[in-house]
Phi, psi and omega in degrees: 000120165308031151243337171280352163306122139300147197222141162284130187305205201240350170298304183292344185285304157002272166323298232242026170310306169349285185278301169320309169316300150358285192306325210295308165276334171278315197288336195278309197289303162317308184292328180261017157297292174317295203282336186285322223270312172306330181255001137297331204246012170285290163297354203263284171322307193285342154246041174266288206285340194268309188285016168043053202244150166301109166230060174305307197275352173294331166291314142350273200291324175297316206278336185279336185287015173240348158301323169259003177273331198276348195279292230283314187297312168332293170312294183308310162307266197358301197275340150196058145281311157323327149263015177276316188290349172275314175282342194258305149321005212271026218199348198210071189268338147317351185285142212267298170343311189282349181274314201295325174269024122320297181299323177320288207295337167246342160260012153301311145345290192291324190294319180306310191302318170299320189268009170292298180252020156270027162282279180336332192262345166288319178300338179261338177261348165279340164285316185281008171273328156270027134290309189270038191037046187239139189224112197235077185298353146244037190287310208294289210288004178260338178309303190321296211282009176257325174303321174255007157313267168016277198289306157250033156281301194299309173311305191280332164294332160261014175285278189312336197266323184278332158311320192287312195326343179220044175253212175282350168260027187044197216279148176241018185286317174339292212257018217240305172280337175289316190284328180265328156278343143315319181303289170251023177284330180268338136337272179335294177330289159316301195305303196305314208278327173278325182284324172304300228290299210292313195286277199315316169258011167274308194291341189283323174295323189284345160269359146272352161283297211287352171285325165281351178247333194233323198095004182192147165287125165308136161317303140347305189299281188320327143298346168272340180303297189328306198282268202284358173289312153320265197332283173339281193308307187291323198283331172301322164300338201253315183289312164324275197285359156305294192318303186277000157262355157297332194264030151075020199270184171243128174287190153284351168288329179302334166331165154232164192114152165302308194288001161265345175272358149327271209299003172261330160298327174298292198291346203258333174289344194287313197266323165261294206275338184285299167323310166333282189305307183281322160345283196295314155325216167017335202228037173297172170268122178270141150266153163237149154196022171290146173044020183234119200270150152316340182259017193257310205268355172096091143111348202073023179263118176188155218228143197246150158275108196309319184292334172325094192292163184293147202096333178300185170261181182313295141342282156314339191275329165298347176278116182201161185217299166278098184270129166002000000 
């Protein structure tokens, strides 16, 4: 029953300074982890383009790192406005508006974080769709067009929700979350069956190439392997608990008591902040320069396209999104 939620008091909000802080400073520190990382590869494009070089998939990887620098900054502003809004509301837990940014403030985030990785997951179906010699030239523009499907859905359920909260059928924040977290609970749903079914079958091709040149997995294999199973495995756990807080369930966030915000603090580095962390993991900037001179790429800094086989040219190999 949505009457039967609980909010942690204002004592325990205290207590848990500690720990928001925590959350607070890993979410900031991933997003600018992110963002250094997005504006090499910012610069990376921009000299590519100046060398009149293929730089697609660079684009690919600039837009999810900033797409996750901006989730990660997102999450960190959520937790404390929220808990600024908890001192300042603390006296006054009715106000319907205040429930409705309570909700705002955590799935917004989540909504960013989904278009985050349905960059990654288009970026996986299109290598593996040239591994299989298949060409789907309206794949980029049906992402979009479900990303901005998404996104106006989400504007419009919280226009309407916020309009309505003080009309005569009294607050609407209720449905403000059953509609919006179904919402990305059916987000969630899609990204696992696509990052198993394509991220699985992306790695099987790059282990049959490294079984034809070494016998063994390539770092690339181990990163795409790394990415989806992790992934997989939190949006799924996520899609659970989206899901059961659209139907009026009590999550773990809601709990009262300190040992549930232990255990809320627990669950957003497991579920976010870790996922975060192996992202960056995986998508750092390597230098290379075996077989390449320093005066062709500016300096020898430049990122291989794992599928790329050896010999190929310059130009592809540097068109890159996971580097080595």
């Amino acid at each position: 029953q949505a009457s039967s939620v609980k909010t942690l008091s204002l004592e325990e909000v205290k207590q848990s300074w500690v720990l928001a802080g925590l959350d607070v400073f890993l979410f900031f520190s991933s997003s600018w982890v992110a963002r250094s990382y997005w504006l090499e590869t910012r610069n990376r494009i921009r000299e590519l383009q100046h060398r009149r070089l293929e730089a697609d998939t660079l684009v690919f990887r600039a837009l999810f790192l900033q797409l996750l620098s901006v989730s990660n900054a997102c999450r960190a502003l959520g937790i404390v406005f929220d808990a600024q809004l908890r001192l300042i509301f603390a006296k006054n837990h009715t106000l319907a508006w205040r429930r409705w940014l309570d909700y705002l403030f955590s799935s917004l985030p989540t909504l960013i974080w989904l278009s985050m990785l349905s960059v990654l997951l288009l970026y996986f179906i299109e290598v593996y769709n040239r591994t299989q010699l298949r060409r789907v030239p309206l794949l980029r523009p049906t992402f979009a067009f479900i990303n901005a499907i998404f996104y106006l859905l989400y504007v419009t359920i919280a226009t309407l929700t916020l309009h309505l909260c003080g009309g005569p059928g009294g607050p609407t924040y209720t449905d403000f979350r059953r509609f919006v977290y179904f919402l990305l609970g059916c987000g969630h749903i899609g990204l696992v069956f696509g990052l198993l079914f394509y991220g699985l079958g992306l790695s099987c091709q790059l282990q049959r190439r490294n079984s034809a040149s070494k016998g063994a997995l390539g770092p690339p294999t181990r990163k795409v392997l790394v990415l989806v199973v992790l992934l997989s495995f939190t949006e799924s756990v996520r899609t659970f608990n989206d899901l059961e807080y659209s139907l009026g369930g009590l999550p773990y966030n809601l709990g009262s008591g300190l040992s549930s915000v232990l255990f809320l603090a627990f669950i957003k580095l497991l579920l976010e902040w870790v996922p975060s962390m192996t992202i960056l993991w995986a998508f750092r900037p390597v230098v290379q320069t075996s077989g390449v001179s320093s005066a062709t790429l500016g300096g020898g800094h430049f990122l291989v396209d794992p599928l790329v086989p050896p010999g190929e040219s310059v130009g592809k190999q540097v068109d890159a999104f996971l580097p080595l």
